[in-house]
mmCIF file of C-alpha atoms and ligand atoms in Angstrom:
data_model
loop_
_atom_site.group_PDB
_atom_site.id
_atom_site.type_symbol
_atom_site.label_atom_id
_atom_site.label_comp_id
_atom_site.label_asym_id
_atom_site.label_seq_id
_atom_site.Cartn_x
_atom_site.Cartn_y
_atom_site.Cartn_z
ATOM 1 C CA UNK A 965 0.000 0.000 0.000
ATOM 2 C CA UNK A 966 1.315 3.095 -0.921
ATOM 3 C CA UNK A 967 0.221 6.453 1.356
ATOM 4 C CA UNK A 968 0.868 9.834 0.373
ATOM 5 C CA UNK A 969 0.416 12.710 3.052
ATOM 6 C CA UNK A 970 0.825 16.611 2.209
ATOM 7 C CA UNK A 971 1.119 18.421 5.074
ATOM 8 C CA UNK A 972 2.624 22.068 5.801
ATOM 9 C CA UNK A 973 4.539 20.289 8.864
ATOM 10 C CA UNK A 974 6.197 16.807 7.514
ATOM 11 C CA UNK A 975 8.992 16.945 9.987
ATOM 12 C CA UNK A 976 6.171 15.648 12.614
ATOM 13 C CA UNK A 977 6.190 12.315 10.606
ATOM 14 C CA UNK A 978 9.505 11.750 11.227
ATOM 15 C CA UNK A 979 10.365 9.814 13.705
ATOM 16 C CA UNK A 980 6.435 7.999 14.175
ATOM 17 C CA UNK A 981 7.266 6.966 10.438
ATOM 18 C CA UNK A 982 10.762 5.131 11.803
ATOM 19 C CA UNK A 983 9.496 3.193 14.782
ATOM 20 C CA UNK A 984 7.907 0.327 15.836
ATOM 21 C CA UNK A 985 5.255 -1.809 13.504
ATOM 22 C CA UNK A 986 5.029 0.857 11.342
ATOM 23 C CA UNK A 987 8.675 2.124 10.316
ATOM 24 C CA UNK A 988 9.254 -1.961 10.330
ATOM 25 C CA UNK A 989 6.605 -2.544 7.791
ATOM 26 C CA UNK A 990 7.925 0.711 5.565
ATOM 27 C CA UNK A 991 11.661 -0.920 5.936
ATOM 28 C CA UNK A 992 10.241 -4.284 4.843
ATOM 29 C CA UNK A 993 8.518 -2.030 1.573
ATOM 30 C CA UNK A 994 5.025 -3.617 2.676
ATOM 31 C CA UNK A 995 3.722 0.220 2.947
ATOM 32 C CA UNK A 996 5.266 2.748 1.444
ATOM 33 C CA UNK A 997 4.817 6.339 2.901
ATOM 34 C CA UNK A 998 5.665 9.474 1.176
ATOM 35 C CA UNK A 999 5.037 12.963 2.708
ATOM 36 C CA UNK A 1000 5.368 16.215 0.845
ATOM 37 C CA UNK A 1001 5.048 20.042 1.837
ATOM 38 C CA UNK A 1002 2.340 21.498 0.703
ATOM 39 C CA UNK A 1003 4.733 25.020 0.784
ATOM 40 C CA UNK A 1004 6.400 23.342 -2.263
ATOM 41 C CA UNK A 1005 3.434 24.114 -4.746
ATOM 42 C CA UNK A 1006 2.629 27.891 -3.821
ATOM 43 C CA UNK A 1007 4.603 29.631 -6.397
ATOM 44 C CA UNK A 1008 5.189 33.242 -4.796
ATOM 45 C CA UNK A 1009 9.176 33.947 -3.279
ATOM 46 C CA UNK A 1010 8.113 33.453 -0.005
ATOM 47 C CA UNK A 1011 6.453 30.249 -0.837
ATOM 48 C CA UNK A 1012 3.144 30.983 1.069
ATOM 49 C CA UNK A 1013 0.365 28.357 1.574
ATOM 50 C CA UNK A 1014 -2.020 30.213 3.899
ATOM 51 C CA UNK A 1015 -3.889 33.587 4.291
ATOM 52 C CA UNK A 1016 -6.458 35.442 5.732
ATOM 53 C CA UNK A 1017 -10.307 34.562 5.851
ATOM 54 C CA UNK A 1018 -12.610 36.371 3.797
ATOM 55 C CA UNK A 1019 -15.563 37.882 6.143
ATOM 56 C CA UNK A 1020 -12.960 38.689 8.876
ATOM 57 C CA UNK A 1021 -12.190 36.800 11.617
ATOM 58 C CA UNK A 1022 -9.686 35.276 13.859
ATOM 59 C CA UNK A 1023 -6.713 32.855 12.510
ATOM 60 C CA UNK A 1024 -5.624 31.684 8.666
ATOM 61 C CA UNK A 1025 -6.688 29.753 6.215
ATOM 62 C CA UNK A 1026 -4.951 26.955 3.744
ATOM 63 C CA UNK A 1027 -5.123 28.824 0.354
ATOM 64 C CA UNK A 1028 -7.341 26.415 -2.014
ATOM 65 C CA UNK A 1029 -5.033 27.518 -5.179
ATOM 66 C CA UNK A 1030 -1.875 26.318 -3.564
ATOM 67 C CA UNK A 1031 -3.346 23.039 -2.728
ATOM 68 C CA UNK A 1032 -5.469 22.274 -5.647
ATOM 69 C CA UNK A 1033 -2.055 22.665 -7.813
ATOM 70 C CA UNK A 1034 -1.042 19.794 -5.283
ATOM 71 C CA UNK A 1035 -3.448 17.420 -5.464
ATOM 72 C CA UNK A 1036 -3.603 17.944 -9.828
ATOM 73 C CA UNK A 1037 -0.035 17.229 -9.252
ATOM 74 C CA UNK A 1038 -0.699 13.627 -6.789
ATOM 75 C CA UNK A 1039 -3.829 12.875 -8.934
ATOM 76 C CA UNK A 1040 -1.332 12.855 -12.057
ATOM 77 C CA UNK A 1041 1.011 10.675 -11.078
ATOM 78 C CA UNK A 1042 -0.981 8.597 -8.834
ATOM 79 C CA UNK A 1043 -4.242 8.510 -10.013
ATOM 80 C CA UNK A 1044 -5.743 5.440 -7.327
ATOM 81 C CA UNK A 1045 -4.916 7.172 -4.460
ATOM 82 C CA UNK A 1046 -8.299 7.786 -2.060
ATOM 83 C CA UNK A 1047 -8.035 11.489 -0.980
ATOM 84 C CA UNK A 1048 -8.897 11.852 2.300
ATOM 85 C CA UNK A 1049 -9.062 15.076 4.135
ATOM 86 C CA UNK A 1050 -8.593 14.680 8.150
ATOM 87 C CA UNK A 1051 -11.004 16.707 9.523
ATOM 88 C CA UNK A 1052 -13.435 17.302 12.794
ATOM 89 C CA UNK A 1053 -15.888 17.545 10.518
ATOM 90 C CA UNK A 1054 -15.363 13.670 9.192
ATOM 91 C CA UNK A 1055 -17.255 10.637 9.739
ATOM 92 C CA UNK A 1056 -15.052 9.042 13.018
ATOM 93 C CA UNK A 1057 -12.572 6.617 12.310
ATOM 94 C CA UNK A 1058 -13.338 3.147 13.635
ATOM 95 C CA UNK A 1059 -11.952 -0.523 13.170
ATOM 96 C CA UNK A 1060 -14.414 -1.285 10.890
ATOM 97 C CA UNK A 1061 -13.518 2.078 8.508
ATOM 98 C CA UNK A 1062 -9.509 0.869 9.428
ATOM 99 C CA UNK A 1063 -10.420 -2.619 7.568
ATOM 100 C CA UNK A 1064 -12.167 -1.247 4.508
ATOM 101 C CA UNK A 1065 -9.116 0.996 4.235
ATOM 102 C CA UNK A 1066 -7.052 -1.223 4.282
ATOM 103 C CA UNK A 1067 -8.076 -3.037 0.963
ATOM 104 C CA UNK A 1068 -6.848 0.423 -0.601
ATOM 105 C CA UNK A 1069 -3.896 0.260 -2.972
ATOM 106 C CA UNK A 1070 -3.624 3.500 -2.341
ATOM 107 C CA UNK A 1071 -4.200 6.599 0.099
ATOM 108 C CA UNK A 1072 -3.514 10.705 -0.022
ATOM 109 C CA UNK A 1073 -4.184 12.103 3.528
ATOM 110 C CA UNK A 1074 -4.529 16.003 3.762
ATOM 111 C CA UNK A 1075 -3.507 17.792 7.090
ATOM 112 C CA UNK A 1076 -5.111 20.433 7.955
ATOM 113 C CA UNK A 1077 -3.774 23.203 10.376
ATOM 114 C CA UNK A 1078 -4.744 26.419 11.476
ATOM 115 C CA UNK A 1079 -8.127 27.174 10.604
ATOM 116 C CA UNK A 1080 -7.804 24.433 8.233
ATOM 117 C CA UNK A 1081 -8.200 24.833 4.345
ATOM 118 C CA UNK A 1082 -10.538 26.935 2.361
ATOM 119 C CA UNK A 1083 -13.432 25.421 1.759
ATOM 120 C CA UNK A 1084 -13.151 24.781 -2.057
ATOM 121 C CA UNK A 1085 -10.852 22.534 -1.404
ATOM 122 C CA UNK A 1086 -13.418 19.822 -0.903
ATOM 123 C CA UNK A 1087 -13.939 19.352 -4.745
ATOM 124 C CA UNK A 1088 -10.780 17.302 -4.729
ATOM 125 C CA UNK A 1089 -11.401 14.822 -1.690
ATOM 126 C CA UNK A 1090 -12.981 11.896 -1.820
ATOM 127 C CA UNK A 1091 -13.987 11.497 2.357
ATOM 128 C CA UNK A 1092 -13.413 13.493 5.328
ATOM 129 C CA UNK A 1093 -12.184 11.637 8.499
ATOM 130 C CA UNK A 1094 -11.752 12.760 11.961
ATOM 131 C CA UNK A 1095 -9.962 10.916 14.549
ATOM 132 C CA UNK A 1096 -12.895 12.039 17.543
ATOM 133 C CA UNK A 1097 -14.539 14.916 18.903
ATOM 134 C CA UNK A 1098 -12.133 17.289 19.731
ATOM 135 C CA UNK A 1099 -9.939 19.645 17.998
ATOM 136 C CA UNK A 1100 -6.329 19.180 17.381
ATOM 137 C CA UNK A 1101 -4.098 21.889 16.317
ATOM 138 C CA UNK A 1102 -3.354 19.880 12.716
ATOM 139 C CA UNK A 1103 -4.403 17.271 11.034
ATOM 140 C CA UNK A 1104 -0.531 15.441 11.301
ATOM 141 C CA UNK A 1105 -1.451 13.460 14.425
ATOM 142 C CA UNK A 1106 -4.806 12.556 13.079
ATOM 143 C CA UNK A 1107 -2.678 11.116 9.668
ATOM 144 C CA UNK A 1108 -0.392 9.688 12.060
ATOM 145 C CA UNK A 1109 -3.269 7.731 13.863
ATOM 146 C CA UNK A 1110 -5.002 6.126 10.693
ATOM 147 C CA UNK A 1111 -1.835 5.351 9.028
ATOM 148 C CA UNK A 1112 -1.148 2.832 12.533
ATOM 149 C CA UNK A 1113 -4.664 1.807 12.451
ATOM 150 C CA UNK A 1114 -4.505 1.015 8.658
ATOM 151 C CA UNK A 1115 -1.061 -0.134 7.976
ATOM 152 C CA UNK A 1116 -1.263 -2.427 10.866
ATOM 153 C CA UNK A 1117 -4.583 -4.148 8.758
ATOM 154 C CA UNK A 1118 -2.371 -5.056 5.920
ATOM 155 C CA UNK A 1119 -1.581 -8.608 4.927
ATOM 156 C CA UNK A 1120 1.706 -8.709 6.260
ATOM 157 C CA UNK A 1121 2.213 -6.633 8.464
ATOM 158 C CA UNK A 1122 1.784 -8.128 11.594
ATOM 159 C CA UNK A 1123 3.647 -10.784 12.659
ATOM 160 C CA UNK A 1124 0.405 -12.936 12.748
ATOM 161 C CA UNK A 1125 -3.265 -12.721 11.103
ATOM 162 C CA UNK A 1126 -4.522 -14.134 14.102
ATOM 163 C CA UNK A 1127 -3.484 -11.521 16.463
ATOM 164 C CA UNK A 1128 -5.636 -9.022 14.751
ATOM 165 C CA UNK A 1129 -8.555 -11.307 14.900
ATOM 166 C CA UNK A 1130 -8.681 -11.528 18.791
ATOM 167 C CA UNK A 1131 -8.072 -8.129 19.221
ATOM 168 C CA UNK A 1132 -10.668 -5.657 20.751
ATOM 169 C CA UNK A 1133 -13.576 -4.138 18.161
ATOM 170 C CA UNK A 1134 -12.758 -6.980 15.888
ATOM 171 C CA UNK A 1135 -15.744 -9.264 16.587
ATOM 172 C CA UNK A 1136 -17.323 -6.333 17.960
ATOM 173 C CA UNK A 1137 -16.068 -7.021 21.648
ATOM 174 C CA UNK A 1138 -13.547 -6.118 23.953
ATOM 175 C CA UNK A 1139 -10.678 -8.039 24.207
ATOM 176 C CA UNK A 1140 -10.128 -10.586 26.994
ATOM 177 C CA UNK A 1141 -7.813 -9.583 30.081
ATOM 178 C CA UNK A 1142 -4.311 -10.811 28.936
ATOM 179 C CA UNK A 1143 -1.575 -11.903 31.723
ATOM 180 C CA UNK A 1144 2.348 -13.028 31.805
ATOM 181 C CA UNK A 1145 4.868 -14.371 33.941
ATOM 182 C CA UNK A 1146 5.719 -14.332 36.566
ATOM 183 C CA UNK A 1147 2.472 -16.293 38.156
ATOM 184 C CA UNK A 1148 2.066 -14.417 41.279
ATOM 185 C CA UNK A 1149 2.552 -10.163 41.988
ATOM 186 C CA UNK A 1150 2.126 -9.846 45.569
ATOM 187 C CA UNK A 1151 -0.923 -11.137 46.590
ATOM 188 C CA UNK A 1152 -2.376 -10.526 42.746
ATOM 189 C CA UNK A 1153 -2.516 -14.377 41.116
ATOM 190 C CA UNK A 1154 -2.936 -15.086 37.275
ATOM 191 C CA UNK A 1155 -6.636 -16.848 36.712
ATOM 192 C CA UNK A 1156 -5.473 -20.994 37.093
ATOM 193 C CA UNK A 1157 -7.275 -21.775 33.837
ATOM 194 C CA UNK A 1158 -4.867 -20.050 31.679
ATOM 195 C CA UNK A 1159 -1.958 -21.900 33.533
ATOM 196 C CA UNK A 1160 -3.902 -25.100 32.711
ATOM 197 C CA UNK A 1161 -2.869 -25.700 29.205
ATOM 198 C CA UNK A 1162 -6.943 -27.131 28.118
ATOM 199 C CA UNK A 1163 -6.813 -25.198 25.581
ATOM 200 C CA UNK A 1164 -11.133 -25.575 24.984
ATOM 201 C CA UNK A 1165 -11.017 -23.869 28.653
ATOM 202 C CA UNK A 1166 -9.045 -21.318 27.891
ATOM 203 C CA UNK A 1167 -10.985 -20.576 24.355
ATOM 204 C CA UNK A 1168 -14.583 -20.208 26.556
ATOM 205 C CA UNK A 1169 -12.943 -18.526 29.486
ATOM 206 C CA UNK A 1170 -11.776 -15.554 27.300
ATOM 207 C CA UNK A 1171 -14.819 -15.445 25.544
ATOM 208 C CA UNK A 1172 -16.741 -15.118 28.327
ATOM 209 C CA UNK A 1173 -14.286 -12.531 30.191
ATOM 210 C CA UNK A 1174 -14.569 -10.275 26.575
ATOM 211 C CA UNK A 1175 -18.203 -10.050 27.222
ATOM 212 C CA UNK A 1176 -18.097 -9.193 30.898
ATOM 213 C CA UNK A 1177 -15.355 -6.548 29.860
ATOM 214 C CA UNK A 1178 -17.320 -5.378 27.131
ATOM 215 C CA UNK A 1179 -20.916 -5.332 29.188
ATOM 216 C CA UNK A 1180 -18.297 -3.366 32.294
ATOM 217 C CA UNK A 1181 -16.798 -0.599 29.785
ATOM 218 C CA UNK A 1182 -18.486 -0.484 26.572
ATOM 219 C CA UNK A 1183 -22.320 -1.721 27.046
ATOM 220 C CA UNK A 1184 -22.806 0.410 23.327
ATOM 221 C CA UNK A 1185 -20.827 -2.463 21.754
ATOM 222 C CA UNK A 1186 -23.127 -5.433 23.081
ATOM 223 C CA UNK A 1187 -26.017 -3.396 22.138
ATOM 224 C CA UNK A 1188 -24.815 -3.670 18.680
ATOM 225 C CA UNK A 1189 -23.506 -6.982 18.530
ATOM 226 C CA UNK A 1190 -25.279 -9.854 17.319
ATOM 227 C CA UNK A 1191 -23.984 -12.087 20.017
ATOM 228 C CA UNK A 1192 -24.048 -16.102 19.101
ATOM 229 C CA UNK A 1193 -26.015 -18.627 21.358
ATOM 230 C CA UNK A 1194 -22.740 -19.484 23.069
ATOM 231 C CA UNK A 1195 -22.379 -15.413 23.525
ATOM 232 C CA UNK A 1196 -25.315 -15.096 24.852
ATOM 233 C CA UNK A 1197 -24.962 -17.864 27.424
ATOM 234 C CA UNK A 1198 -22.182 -16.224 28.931
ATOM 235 C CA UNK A 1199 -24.100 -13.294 29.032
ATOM 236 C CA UNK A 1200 -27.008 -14.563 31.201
ATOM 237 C CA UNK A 1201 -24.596 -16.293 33.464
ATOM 238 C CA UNK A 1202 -22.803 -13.065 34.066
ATOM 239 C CA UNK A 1203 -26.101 -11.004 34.436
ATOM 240 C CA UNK A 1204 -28.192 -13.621 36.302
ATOM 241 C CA UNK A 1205 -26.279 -15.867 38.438
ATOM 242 C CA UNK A 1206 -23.771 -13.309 40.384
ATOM 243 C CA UNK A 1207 -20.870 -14.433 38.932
ATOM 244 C CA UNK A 1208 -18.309 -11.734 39.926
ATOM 245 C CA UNK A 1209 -15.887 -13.147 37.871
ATOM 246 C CA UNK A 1210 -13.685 -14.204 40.348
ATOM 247 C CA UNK A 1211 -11.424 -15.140 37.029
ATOM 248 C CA UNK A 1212 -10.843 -18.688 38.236
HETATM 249 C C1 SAM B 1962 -7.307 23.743 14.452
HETATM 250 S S1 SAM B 1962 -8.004 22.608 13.325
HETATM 251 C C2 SAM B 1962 -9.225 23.567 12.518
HETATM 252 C C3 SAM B 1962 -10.509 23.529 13.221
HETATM 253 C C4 SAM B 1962 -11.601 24.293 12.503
HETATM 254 N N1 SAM B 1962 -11.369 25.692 12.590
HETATM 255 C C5 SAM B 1962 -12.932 23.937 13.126
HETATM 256 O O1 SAM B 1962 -13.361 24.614 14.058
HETATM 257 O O2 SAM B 1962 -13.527 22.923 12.703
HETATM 258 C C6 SAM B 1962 -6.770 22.450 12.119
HETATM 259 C C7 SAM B 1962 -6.729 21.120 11.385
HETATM 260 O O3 SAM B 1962 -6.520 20.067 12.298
HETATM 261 C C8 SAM B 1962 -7.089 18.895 11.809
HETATM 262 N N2 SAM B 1962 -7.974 18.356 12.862
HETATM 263 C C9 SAM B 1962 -8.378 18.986 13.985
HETATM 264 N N3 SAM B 1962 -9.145 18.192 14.751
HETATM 265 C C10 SAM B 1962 -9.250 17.026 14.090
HETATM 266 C C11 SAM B 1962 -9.918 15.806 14.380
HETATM 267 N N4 SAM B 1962 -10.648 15.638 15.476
HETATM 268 N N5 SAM B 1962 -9.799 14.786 13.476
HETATM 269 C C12 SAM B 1962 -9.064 14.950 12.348
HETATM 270 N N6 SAM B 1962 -8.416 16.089 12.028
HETATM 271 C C13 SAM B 1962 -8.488 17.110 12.889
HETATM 272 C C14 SAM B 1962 -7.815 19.227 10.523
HETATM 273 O O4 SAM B 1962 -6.981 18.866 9.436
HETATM 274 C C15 SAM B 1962 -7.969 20.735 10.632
HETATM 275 O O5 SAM B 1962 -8.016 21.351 9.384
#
């Protein structure tokens, strides 16, 4: 997957772009990220890319010209790209919009900063995405966060497929509580069953500790879900018979 991101700031990509999962995946040429300044297409000597609003008002605004000549120039040479503009004004990014992504051959992420870009702009983008409802100063950590949630989606990747699979939002639940070694902090003991090594046990016992998680901090989610008969077992016993989960 290739990702293009123009950005007035691309020294913020720096080092997120060299570490971890990420910066391994773009050494191993599975993703392949490219960011440009958007400074580079305004044409006047001092090589400005924003000014102020029309109507007044407080702040500065992405000139439309400057990035227009951008994208014409990105839309030449790599006319599959998805343009996507981060914005507050987006539809929220969630796993599900992460996986759909991730089937993209290719992406162009605008970053917004300031008072963001001038309207017009819009002709040339294909979605708007926000990262949640709040306002960041630019767009860059908002590219930042669906290039991890993406890349991280792509066959390869990851170590293993089946780690993404178990992970939270993926079947629409939490994920179960996850332990290591050693056995015993303080008083604080791992549950036996994982140190049991039946592995059928194991399988139903995090099942059933992803719902209680789930129903504990995200009761939306079960709401939603279209839990199987097995789900919904584990449900009533939860509700109905005062299991506390005493995680044994
Ligand atoms: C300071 S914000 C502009 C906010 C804008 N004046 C408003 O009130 O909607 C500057 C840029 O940050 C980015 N941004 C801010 N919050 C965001 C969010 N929640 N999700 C994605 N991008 C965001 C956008 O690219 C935006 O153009």
């Amino acid at each position: 997957m290739k990702i293009s991101v123009l950005t007035l700031f691309p020294e913020m990509f720096e080092s997120p772009l060299r570490s971890s999962l990420i910066g391994k995946a773009i050494e191993r040429g599975i993703i392949q990220v490219e960011v440009i300044n958007l400074r580079d297409f305004a044409l006047d000597k001092h090589k400005q890319a924003d000014d102020y609003p029309f109507g007044g008002g407080a702040g500065m605004v992405i000139k439309a010209d400057v990035t227009l000549r951008a994208l014409e120039e990105l839309h030449r040479t790599n006319p599959e790209a998805r343009t996507i503009l981060m914005s507050p004004a987006g539809k929220i990014l969630n796993q599900e919009m992460a996986r759909e992504l991730a089937g993209e051959k290719s992406l162009l992420l605008l970053c917004g900063h300031y008072e963001g870009f001038d309207e017009r702009v819009l002709t040339e983008v294909d979605d708007q995405i926000s990262i949640g409802d709040y306002i960041l100063t630019g767009g860059e950590m908002a590219a930042l966060v669906l290039i991890e949630v993406t890349a991280r989606l792509v066959p390869g990747v990851l170590g293993s497929e089946k780690s993404i699979d178990d992970e939270s939002f993926s079947e629409g639940l939490l994920e179960y509580p996850q332990y290591t070694r050693p056995r015993q902090v303080g008083e604080l003991e791992v549950p036996a069953v994982l140190l049991s090594g039946n592995h059928e046990e194991i399988r139903r016992w995090r099942k059933k500790e992803s719902i209680r998680k789930t129903l504990l901090a995200r009761p939306d989610l079960l709401i939603k879900k279209n839990l199987d008969e097995e789900e919904r077992g584990y449900l009533m016993e939860i509700l109905f018979s005062g299991d506390g989960g005493d995680q044994q």
